[in-house]
PDB file of C-alpha atoms and ligand atoms in Angstrom:
ATOM      1  CA  MET A   1       0.038  -0.032  -0.037  1.00  0.00           C
ATOM      2  CA  SER A   2       1.446   3.451  -0.739  1.00  0.00           C
ATOM      3  CA  GLN A   3       2.697   5.469   2.005  1.00  0.00           C
ATOM      4  CA  GLN A   4       0.559   8.646   3.036  1.00  0.00           C
ATOM      5  CA  PRO A   5       1.757  11.720   1.637  1.00  0.00           C
ATOM      6  CA  ARG A   6       3.360  13.961   4.331  1.00  0.00           C
ATOM      7  CA  TYR A   7       2.969  17.734   4.471  1.00  0.00           C
ATOM      8  CA  TRP A   8       6.048  20.165   4.373  1.00  0.00           C
ATOM      9  CA  ALA A   9       6.430  23.890   4.595  1.00  0.00           C
ATOM     10  CA  VAL A  10       8.764  25.854   2.593  1.00  0.00           C
ATOM     11  CA  ILE A  11       9.430  29.435   3.771  1.00  0.00           C
ATOM     12  CA  PRO A  12      11.027  31.884   1.495  1.00  0.00           C
ATOM     13  CA  ALA A  13      13.014  34.235   3.758  1.00  0.00           C
ATOM     14  CA  ALA A  14      15.890  35.390   1.769  1.00  0.00           C
ATOM     15  CA  GLY A  15      14.232  38.914   0.511  1.00  0.00           C
ATOM     16  CA  ALA A  16      16.036  42.373   1.134  1.00  0.00           C
ATOM     17  CA  GLY A  17      12.561  43.994   1.849  1.00  0.00           C
ATOM     18  CA  ARG A  18      13.774  46.928  -0.441  1.00  0.00           C
ATOM     19  CA  ARG A  19       9.921  48.257  -0.866  1.00  0.00           C
ATOM     20  CA  PHE A  20       9.881  48.374   2.874  1.00  0.00           C
ATOM     21  CA  GLY A  21      13.234  49.989   3.348  1.00  0.00           C
ATOM     22  CA  GLY A  22      15.396  50.370   6.462  1.00  0.00           C
ATOM     23  CA  PRO A  23      18.671  48.422   7.517  1.00  0.00           C
ATOM     24  CA  VAL A  24      16.873  45.264   8.687  1.00  0.00           C
ATOM     25  CA  PRO A  25      14.746  42.823   6.485  1.00  0.00           C
ATOM     26  CA  LYS A  26      11.095  43.147   7.094  1.00  0.00           C
ATOM     27  CA  GLN A  27      10.850  39.587   8.087  1.00  0.00           C
ATOM     28  CA  TYR A  28      13.182  40.166  11.173  1.00  0.00           C
ATOM     29  CA  LEU A  29      11.674  43.356  12.462  1.00  0.00           C
ATOM     30  CA  ALA A  30      10.235  43.471  16.106  1.00  0.00           C
ATOM     31  CA  PHE A  31       6.502  41.864  15.767  1.00  0.00           C
ATOM     32  CA  ALA A  32       4.162  41.174  18.862  1.00  0.00           C
ATOM     33  CA  GLY A  33       7.012  40.561  21.257  1.00  0.00           C
ATOM     34  CA  ARG A  34       9.134  38.283  18.885  1.00  0.00           C
ATOM     35  CA  GLN A  35       9.903  38.768  15.007  1.00  0.00           C
ATOM     36  CA  VAL A  36       7.912  38.659  12.083  1.00  0.00           C
ATOM     37  CA  ILE A  37       9.526  35.390  10.896  1.00  0.00           C
ATOM     38  CA  ASP A  38       8.925  33.676  14.355  1.00  0.00           C
ATOM     39  CA  TYR A  39       5.037  33.980  13.487  1.00  0.00           C
ATOM     40  CA  SER A  40       5.199  33.032  10.023  1.00  0.00           C
ATOM     41  CA  LEU A  41       7.294  29.748  11.078  1.00  0.00           C
ATOM     42  CA  ALA A  42       5.386  29.072  14.436  1.00  0.00           C
ATOM     43  CA  VAL A  43       1.970  28.257  12.599  1.00  0.00           C
ATOM     44  CA  PHE A  44       3.721  25.227  10.752  1.00  0.00           C
ATOM     45  CA  ILE A  45       6.367  24.100  13.514  1.00  0.00           C
ATOM     46  CA  ASP A  46       3.491  23.913  16.117  1.00  0.00           C
ATOM     47  CA  HIS A  47       1.101  21.931  13.615  1.00  0.00           C
ATOM     48  CA  PRO A  48       1.137  18.112  14.111  1.00  0.00           C
ATOM     49  CA  ARG A  49       0.679  17.324  10.509  1.00  0.00           C
ATOM     50  CA  ILE A  50       3.719  19.543   9.165  1.00  0.00           C
ATOM     51  CA  ALA A  51       6.465  16.997   8.994  1.00  0.00           C
ATOM     52  CA  GLY A  52       9.263  19.739   8.741  1.00  0.00           C
ATOM     53  CA  CYS A  53      10.037  23.265   7.589  1.00  0.00           C
ATOM     54  CA  VAL A  54      12.872  24.206   4.976  1.00  0.00           C
ATOM     55  CA  LEU A  55      13.828  28.046   5.212  1.00  0.00           C
ATOM     56  CA  ALA A  56      15.592  29.773   2.378  1.00  0.00           C
ATOM     57  CA  LEU A  57      17.910  32.520   3.870  1.00  0.00           C
ATOM     58  CA  SER A  58      20.060  35.196   2.086  1.00  0.00           C
ATOM     59  CA  PRO A  59      23.466  33.984   2.141  1.00  0.00           C
ATOM     60  CA  GLU A  60      24.377  37.301   3.775  1.00  0.00           C
ATOM     61  CA  ASP A  61      21.748  37.008   6.388  1.00  0.00           C
ATOM     62  CA  GLU A  62      22.932  38.130   9.998  1.00  0.00           C
ATOM     63  CA  TRP A  63      19.658  38.160  11.782  1.00  0.00           C
ATOM     64  CA  TRP A  64      18.513  34.495  11.720  1.00  0.00           C
ATOM     65  CA  ARG A  65      20.760  33.239  14.410  1.00  0.00           C
ATOM     66  CA  GLU A  66      19.029  35.745  16.881  1.00  0.00           C
ATOM     67  CA  THR A  67      15.527  34.283  16.251  1.00  0.00           C
ATOM     68  CA  ALA A  68      13.285  32.207  18.529  1.00  0.00           C
ATOM     69  CA  TYR A  69      13.780  28.967  15.903  1.00  0.00           C
ATOM     70  CA  ALA A  70      17.487  29.390  15.032  1.00  0.00           C
ATOM     71  CA  ALA A  71      18.192  26.092  16.582  1.00  0.00           C
ATOM     72  CA  HIS A  72      14.971  24.275  16.117  1.00  0.00           C
ATOM     73  CA  PRO A  73      15.387  20.769  14.811  1.00  0.00           C
ATOM     74  CA  ALA A  74      12.312  21.052  12.630  1.00  0.00           C
ATOM     75  CA  VAL A  75      13.736  23.829  10.801  1.00  0.00           C
ATOM     76  CA  GLN A  76      16.422  23.107   7.813  1.00  0.00           C
ATOM     77  CA  ARG A  77      18.004  26.034   6.282  1.00  0.00           C
ATOM     78  CA  VAL A  78      19.229  26.643   2.550  1.00  0.00           C
ATOM     79  CA  ALA A  79      20.598  29.431   0.755  1.00  0.00           C
ATOM     80  CA  GLY A  80      18.069  31.561  -1.170  1.00  0.00           C
ATOM     81  CA  GLY A  81      18.497  32.769  -4.638  1.00  0.00           C
ATOM     82  CA  ALA A  82      18.194  36.100  -6.697  1.00  0.00           C
ATOM     83  CA  GLU A  83      14.342  35.892  -6.950  1.00  0.00           C
ATOM     84  CA  ARG A  84      11.755  34.420  -4.579  1.00  0.00           C
ATOM     85  CA  SER A  85      11.160  31.320  -7.319  1.00  0.00           C
ATOM     86  CA  ASP A  86      14.892  30.609  -7.220  1.00  0.00           C
ATOM     87  CA  SER A  87      14.739  30.491  -3.186  1.00  0.00           C
ATOM     88  CA  VAL A  88      11.767  28.177  -3.455  1.00  0.00           C
ATOM     89  CA  ALA A  89      13.610  26.103  -6.050  1.00  0.00           C
ATOM     90  CA  HIS A  90      16.613  25.833  -3.886  1.00  0.00           C
ATOM     91  CA  ALA A  91      14.537  24.795  -0.887  1.00  0.00           C
ATOM     92  CA  LEU A  92      12.743  22.025  -3.083  1.00  0.00           C
ATOM     93  CA  GLU A  93      15.944  20.502  -3.918  1.00  0.00           C
ATOM     94  CA  ALA A  94      17.091  20.266  -0.478  1.00  0.00           C
ATOM     95  CA  LEU A  95      13.399  18.883   0.402  1.00  0.00           C
ATOM     96  CA  ALA A  96      13.764  16.188  -2.446  1.00  0.00           C
ATOM     97  CA  GLU A  97      16.595  14.624  -0.549  1.00  0.00           C
ATOM     98  CA  ARG A  98      14.278  13.466   2.392  1.00  0.00           C
ATOM     99  CA  ALA A  99      10.694  13.696   0.969  1.00  0.00           C
ATOM    100  CA  ALA A 100       8.887  11.846  -1.686  1.00  0.00           C
ATOM    101  CA  GLU A 101       7.822  13.227  -5.092  1.00  0.00           C
ATOM    102  CA  ASP A 102       4.138  13.099  -4.040  1.00  0.00           C
ATOM    103  CA  ASP A 103       4.360  14.594  -0.682  1.00  0.00           C
ATOM    104  CA  TRP A 104       2.772  18.049  -0.434  1.00  0.00           C
ATOM    105  CA  VAL A 105       4.801  21.335  -0.041  1.00  0.00           C
ATOM    106  CA  LEU A 106       3.078  24.501   1.648  1.00  0.00           C
ATOM    107  CA  VAL A 107       5.040  27.441   0.353  1.00  0.00           C
ATOM    108  CA  HIS A 108       4.407  30.552   2.674  1.00  0.00           C
ATOM    109  CA  ASP A 109       6.013  33.955   2.676  1.00  0.00           C
ATOM    110  CA  ALA A 110       8.100  34.608   5.743  1.00  0.00           C
ATOM    111  CA  ALA A 111       6.637  38.259   5.401  1.00  0.00           C
ATOM    112  CA  ARG A 112       2.938  36.973   6.031  1.00  0.00           C
ATOM    113  CA  PRO A 113       3.067  36.589   9.843  1.00  0.00           C
ATOM    114  CA  CYS A 114      -0.634  36.615  10.307  1.00  0.00           C
ATOM    115  CA  LEU A 115      -1.678  32.943   8.768  1.00  0.00           C
ATOM    116  CA  THR A 116      -4.063  31.415  11.357  1.00  0.00           C
ATOM    117  CA  ARG A 117      -4.138  27.808  12.323  1.00  0.00           C
ATOM    118  CA  LEU A 118      -7.569  27.592  11.094  1.00  0.00           C
ATOM    119  CA  ASP A 119      -6.698  28.609   7.628  1.00  0.00           C
ATOM    120  CA  LEU A 120      -3.609  26.242   7.459  1.00  0.00           C
ATOM    121  CA  ASP A 121      -6.155  23.321   8.689  1.00  0.00           C
ATOM    122  CA  ARG A 122      -8.688  24.295   5.852  1.00  0.00           C
ATOM    123  CA  LEU A 123      -5.759  24.167   3.213  1.00  0.00           C
ATOM    124  CA  LEU A 124      -4.598  20.842   4.511  1.00  0.00           C
ATOM    125  CA  GLU A 125      -8.048  19.756   4.454  1.00  0.00           C
ATOM    126  CA  ALA A 126      -8.685  20.668   0.851  1.00  0.00           C
ATOM    127  CA  LEU A 127      -5.690  18.843  -0.126  1.00  0.00           C
ATOM    128  CA  ARG A 128      -6.999  15.548   0.806  1.00  0.00           C
ATOM    129  CA  ASP A 129      -8.913  14.964  -2.679  1.00  0.00           C
ATOM    130  CA  GLU A 130      -7.380  17.948  -4.645  1.00  0.00           C
ATOM    131  CA  PRO A 131      -5.830  16.831  -7.944  1.00  0.00           C
ATOM    132  CA  VAL A 132      -3.544  19.750  -8.713  1.00  0.00           C
ATOM    133  CA  GLY A 133      -3.036  21.856  -5.471  1.00  0.00           C
ATOM    134  CA  ALA A 134      -4.506  24.946  -3.731  1.00  0.00           C
ATOM    135  CA  LEU A 135      -3.625  28.396  -2.612  1.00  0.00           C
ATOM    136  CA  LEU A 136      -5.159  30.574  -0.064  1.00  0.00           C
ATOM    137  CA  ALA A 137      -6.789  33.540  -1.978  1.00  0.00           C
ATOM    138  CA  VAL A 138      -9.126  36.471  -1.098  1.00  0.00           C
ATOM    139  CA  PRO A 139     -11.697  37.728  -3.748  1.00  0.00           C
ATOM    140  CA  LEU A 140     -10.875  41.251  -4.574  1.00  0.00           C
ATOM    141  CA  HIS A 141     -13.370  44.095  -3.421  1.00  0.00           C
ATOM    142  CA  ASP A 142     -11.601  46.804  -4.978  1.00  0.00           C
ATOM    143  CA  THR A 143     -12.413  47.826  -8.790  1.00  0.00           C
ATOM    144  CA  VAL A 144      -9.070  47.251 -10.667  1.00  0.00           C
ATOM    145  CA  LYS A 145      -7.976  49.471 -13.651  1.00  0.00           C
ATOM    146  CA  THR A 146      -5.031  48.632 -16.140  1.00  0.00           C
ATOM    147  CA  ALA A 147      -2.849  51.327 -17.363  1.00  0.00           C
ATOM    148  CA  GLU A 148      -0.689  51.475 -20.364  1.00  0.00           C
ATOM    149  CA  ASP A 149       2.815  52.655 -19.396  1.00  0.00           C
ATOM    150  CA  ALA A 150       3.353  54.548 -22.359  1.00  0.00           C
ATOM    151  CA  LEU A 151       0.158  56.623 -21.545  1.00  0.00           C
ATOM    152  CA  GLY A 152       1.371  57.218 -17.852  1.00  0.00           C
ATOM    153  CA  PRO A 153      -0.997  56.218 -15.051  1.00  0.00           C
ATOM    154  CA  ARG A 154      -4.158  56.809 -17.214  1.00  0.00           C
ATOM    155  CA  VAL A 155      -7.023  54.240 -17.346  1.00  0.00           C
ATOM    156  CA  GLU A 156      -6.845  51.641 -19.999  1.00  0.00           C
ATOM    157  CA  HIS A 157      -9.490  49.099 -18.821  1.00  0.00           C
ATOM    158  CA  THR A 158     -11.521  48.346 -15.986  1.00  0.00           C
ATOM    159  CA  LEU A 159     -11.230  44.614 -15.260  1.00  0.00           C
ATOM    160  CA  PRO A 160     -14.513  42.439 -14.465  1.00  0.00           C
ATOM    161  CA  ARG A 161     -14.166  42.364 -10.828  1.00  0.00           C
ATOM    162  CA  GLN A 162     -16.260  39.157 -10.181  1.00  0.00           C
ATOM    163  CA  GLN A 163     -13.064  37.023 -11.696  1.00  0.00           C
ATOM    164  CA  LEU A 164     -10.327  38.627  -9.844  1.00  0.00           C
ATOM    165  CA  TRP A 165      -8.864  37.190  -6.632  1.00  0.00           C
ATOM    166  CA  ARG A 166      -5.734  38.112  -4.521  1.00  0.00           C
ATOM    167  CA  ALA A 167      -3.325  35.266  -4.258  1.00  0.00           C
ATOM    168  CA  TYR A 168      -1.960  34.701  -0.891  1.00  0.00           C
ATOM    169  CA  THR A 169       0.326  31.876   0.775  1.00  0.00           C
ATOM    170  CA  PRO A 170       0.381  29.314   1.678  1.00  0.00           C
ATOM    171  CA  GLN A 171       0.541  27.825  -2.015  1.00  0.00           C
ATOM    172  CA  ALA A 172       0.232  24.096  -1.900  1.00  0.00           C
ATOM    173  CA  PHE A 173       1.483  21.638  -4.487  1.00  0.00           C
ATOM    174  CA  ARG A 174       3.187  18.280  -4.830  1.00  0.00           C
ATOM    175  CA  LEU A 175       6.899  18.469  -4.407  1.00  0.00           C
ATOM    176  CA  GLY A 176       7.737  16.518  -7.734  1.00  0.00           C
ATOM    177  CA  GLN A 177       5.365  18.708  -9.776  1.00  0.00           C
ATOM    178  CA  LEU A 178       6.393  21.940  -8.240  1.00  0.00           C
ATOM    179  CA  ARG A 179      10.036  21.130  -8.672  1.00  0.00           C
ATOM    180  CA  GLN A 180       9.473  20.402 -12.369  1.00  0.00           C
ATOM    181  CA  ALA A 181       7.293  23.449 -12.919  1.00  0.00           C
ATOM    182  CA  LEU A 182       9.878  25.927 -11.660  1.00  0.00           C
ATOM    183  CA  LEU A 183      12.754  24.353 -13.518  1.00  0.00           C
ATOM    184  CA  GLN A 184      10.436  24.811 -16.776  1.00  0.00           C
ATOM    185  CA  CYS A 185       9.840  28.439 -15.842  1.00  0.00           C
ATOM    186  CA  ARG A 186      13.490  28.879 -15.352  1.00  0.00           C
ATOM    187  CA  THR A 187      14.359  27.192 -18.569  1.00  0.00           C
ATOM    188  CA  GLU A 188      11.988  29.472 -20.626  1.00  0.00           C
ATOM    189  CA  GLY A 189      13.187  32.440 -18.768  1.00  0.00           C
ATOM    190  CA  LEU A 190       9.773  32.889 -17.353  1.00  0.00           C
ATOM    191  CA  ALA A 191       9.598  35.431 -14.365  1.00  0.00           C
ATOM    192  CA  ILE A 192       6.870  34.491 -11.794  1.00  0.00           C
ATOM    193  CA  THR A 193       5.899  36.201  -8.643  1.00  0.00           C
ATOM    194  CA  ASP A 194       4.047  33.011  -6.845  1.00  0.00           C
ATOM    195  CA  ASP A 195       4.228  29.257  -6.926  1.00  0.00           C
ATOM    196  CA  ALA A 196       0.791  28.772  -8.638  1.00  0.00           C
ATOM    197  CA  SER A 197       2.001  30.437 -11.817  1.00  0.00           C
ATOM    198  CA  ALA A 198       4.717  27.761 -12.110  1.00  0.00           C
ATOM    199  CA  ILE A 199       1.965  25.070 -11.947  1.00  0.00           C
ATOM    200  CA  GLU A 200      -0.320  27.086 -14.357  1.00  0.00           C
ATOM    201  CA  GLN A 201       2.407  26.927 -16.936  1.00  0.00           C
ATOM    202  CA  LEU A 202       1.899  23.207 -17.062  1.00  0.00           C
ATOM    203  CA  GLY A 203      -1.643  23.797 -18.133  1.00  0.00           C
ATOM    204  CA  LEU A 204      -2.960  23.146 -14.606  1.00  0.00           C
ATOM    205  CA  ARG A 205      -5.477  24.856 -12.731  1.00  0.00           C
ATOM    206  CA  PRO A 206      -5.013  25.270  -8.900  1.00  0.00           C
ATOM    207  CA  LEU A 207      -7.953  25.457  -6.262  1.00  0.00           C
ATOM    208  CA  LEU A 208      -8.441  28.964  -4.955  1.00  0.00           C
ATOM    209  CA  LEU A 209      -9.305  28.464  -1.331  1.00  0.00           C
ATOM    210  CA  GLU A 210     -10.852  31.734   0.143  1.00  0.00           C
ATOM    211  CA  GLY A 211      -9.044  32.468   3.236  1.00  0.00           C
ATOM    212  CA  ARG A 212      -8.859  35.309   5.857  1.00  0.00           C
ATOM    213  CA  ALA A 213      -8.073  38.762   4.182  1.00  0.00           C
ATOM    214  CA  ASP A 214      -5.701  39.601   7.306  1.00  0.00           C
ATOM    215  CA  ASN A 215      -3.171  37.004   6.289  1.00  0.00           C
ATOM    216  CA  ILE A 216      -1.541  40.022   4.596  1.00  0.00           C
ATOM    217  CA  LYS A 217       2.160  40.150   3.307  1.00  0.00           C
ATOM    218  CA  ILE A 218       4.356  42.918   4.905  1.00  0.00           C
ATOM    219  CA  THR A 219       5.777  44.905   2.015  1.00  0.00           C
ATOM    220  CA  ARG A 220       5.597  48.587   2.798  1.00  0.00           C
ATOM    221  CA  PRO A 221       6.082  50.382   5.868  1.00  0.00           C
ATOM    222  CA  GLU A 222       2.231  51.026   6.512  1.00  0.00           C
ATOM    223  CA  ASP A 223       1.904  47.245   6.449  1.00  0.00           C
ATOM    224  CA  LEU A 224       3.572  46.571   9.693  1.00  0.00           C
ATOM    225  CA  PRO A 225       1.228  48.219  12.075  1.00  0.00           C
ATOM    226  CA  LEU A 226      -1.659  46.853  10.278  1.00  0.00           C
ATOM    227  CA  ALA A 227      -0.381  43.257  10.680  1.00  0.00           C
ATOM    228  CA  ARG A 228       0.217  43.932  14.265  1.00  0.00           C
ATOM    229  CA  PHE A 229      -3.300  45.154  14.707  1.00  0.00           C
ATOM    230  CA  PHE A 230      -4.486  41.934  12.598  1.00  0.00           C
ATOM    231  CA  LEU A 231      -2.365  39.611  15.184  1.00  0.00           C
ATOM    232  CA  GLU A 232      -3.955  41.181  18.062  1.00  0.00           C
ATOM    233  CA  GLN A 233      -7.298  40.834  16.919  1.00  0.00           C
ATOM    234  CA  GLN A 234      -6.585  37.059  15.909  1.00  0.00           C
ATOM    235  CA  GLN A 235      -5.266  36.619  19.468  1.00  0.00           C
ATOM    236  CA  GLU A 236      -8.297  38.222  21.061  1.00  0.00           C
ATOM    237  CA  GLN A 237     -10.561  35.813  19.094  1.00  0.00           C
ATOM    238  CA  GLN A 238      -8.403  32.913  20.035  1.00  0.00           C
ATOM    239  CA  LEU A 239      -7.823  32.090  16.554  1.00  0.00           C
ATOM    240  CA  ARG A 240      -3.919  31.537  17.120  1.00  0.00           C
TER     241      ARG A 240
HETATM  242  N1  LIG B 301      15.146  36.456  -3.479  1.00  0.00           N
HETATM  243  C1  LIG B 301      14.041  36.478  -2.705  1.00  0.00           C
HETATM  244  C2  LIG B 301      13.014  37.597  -2.476  1.00  0.00           C
HETATM  245  C3  LIG B 301      12.061  37.141  -1.710  1.00  0.00           C
HETATM  246  N2  LIG B 301      12.053  36.174  -0.890  1.00  0.00           N
HETATM  247  C4  LIG B 301      10.902  36.041   0.229  1.00  0.00           C
HETATM  248  O1  LIG B 301       9.832  35.798  -0.334  1.00  0.00           O
HETATM  249  C5  LIG B 301       8.705  36.515   0.331  1.00  0.00           C
HETATM  250  C6  LIG B 301       7.991  37.466  -0.574  1.00  0.00           C
HETATM  251  O2  LIG B 301       8.682  38.298  -1.032  1.00  0.00           O
HETATM  252  P1  LIG B 301       8.659  40.084  -0.930  1.00  0.00           P
HETATM  253  O3  LIG B 301       7.535  40.246  -0.086  1.00  0.00           O
HETATM  254  O4  LIG B 301       8.863  40.732  -2.419  1.00  0.00           O
HETATM  255  O5  LIG B 301      10.039  40.367  -0.115  1.00  0.00           O
HETATM  256  P2  LIG B 301      11.190  40.885  -0.562  1.00  0.00           P
HETATM  257  O6  LIG B 301      11.778  40.739  -2.014  1.00  0.00           O
HETATM  258  O7  LIG B 301      12.156  41.158   0.780  1.00  0.00           O
HETATM  259  O8  LIG B 301      10.690  42.658  -0.777  1.00  0.00           O
HETATM  260  P3  LIG B 301      11.034  43.647  -1.903  1.00  0.00           P
HETATM  261  O9  LIG B 301      10.705  42.953  -3.264  1.00  0.00           O
HETATM  262  O10 LIG B 301      10.491  44.695  -1.572  1.00  0.00           O
HETATM  263  O11 LIG B 301      12.447  43.717  -1.791  1.00  0.00           O
HETATM  264  C7  LIG B 301       9.375  37.092   1.329  1.00  0.00           C
HETATM  265  O12 LIG B 301       9.414  36.419   2.709  1.00  0.00           O
HETATM  266  C8  LIG B 301      10.843  37.186   1.053  1.00  0.00           C
HETATM  267  O13 LIG B 301      11.740  37.029   1.980  1.00  0.00           O
HETATM  268  C9  LIG B 301      13.043  35.174  -1.035  1.00  0.00           C
HETATM  269  O14 LIG B 301      13.088  34.115  -0.379  1.00  0.00           O
HETATM  270  N3  LIG B 301      13.946  35.259  -1.958  1.00  0.00           N
HETATM  271  C1  LIG B 302       3.682  34.887  -3.425  1.00  0.00           C
HETATM  272  C2  LIG B 302       2.955  36.114  -3.059  1.00  0.00           C
HETATM  273  O1  LIG B 302       2.887  36.580  -1.886  1.00  0.00           O
HETATM  274  C3  LIG B 302       1.571  35.977  -3.646  1.00  0.00           C
HETATM  275  O2  LIG B 302       0.922  37.189  -3.473  1.00  0.00           O
HETATM  276  C4  LIG B 302       3.440  37.332  -3.877  1.00  0.00           C
HETATM  277  O3  LIG B 302       3.367  37.066  -5.131  1.00  0.00           O
HETATM  278  C5  LIG B 302       4.884  37.814  -3.671  1.00  0.00           C
HETATM  279  O4  LIG B 302       5.192  38.742  -4.439  1.00  0.00           O
HETATM  280  P1  LIG B 302       6.544  39.594  -3.948  1.00  0.00           P
HETATM  281  O5  LIG B 302       6.737  40.785  -5.053  1.00  0.00           O
HETATM  282  O6  LIG B 302       7.693  38.456  -4.044  1.00  0.00           O
HETATM  283  O7  LIG B 302       6.507  40.031  -2.780  1.00  0.00           O
END
């Protein structure tokens, strides 16, 4: 009888946080008594169905050793790459040495510290009978315009909002398939900003699983106090 697939977390944390600014990458900023990265990791490390975590860090990273999980046995570290997709690919190569091709990999940004246990449980449940893979996402509630660069920021089109979702993380796919998809994108010189895009290039359609809108990515300075507020709300509602 084939072995049940295991579930692994891959945490890309090798970014420089240029849009945020400052000397310290945003994943290492003080956050609710710990650091941003500690919360992004904890939800996986504390989950009984997550077999382990692979963390992609910048080769110049000088902050990781000061974090709460620096010596945690469940966290394997690899060197990140120039782009987020390279960091994920490096983590998958390391994971392939101890995981099965059909194991599930949940890729989650270190810059998203507000993922709740409930949303992670829902994603794991959705994977039970899922043939392709799934990502947490939120339907868009703003109207979206496109603009032709040549015309400057003037409206070109308004997109039909009913079809638009904000892709979040975790994004969950089979280890073997995601490795193959990322390699194909790299070979074709295709720049991608999330893991689902690589799977889509294989002609597959991942499941969009509606999650909490407060699972935000800390990208710009104004995101940090917002994320702190969301975390406090989650703690008050005992969602963590
Ligand atoms: N070469 C990279 C770039 C990004 N990331 C990670 O991917 C996640 C999402 O990326 P983003 O929010 O863009 O982070 P940064 O690249 O640090 O931000 P910026 O683009 O503003 O520099 C973050 O956890 C970041 O650390 C990574 O592991 N390797
Ligand atoms: C993966 C992601 O968080 C999904 O929304 C997003 O694409 C990351 O983009 P970034 O520019 O690397 O932050």
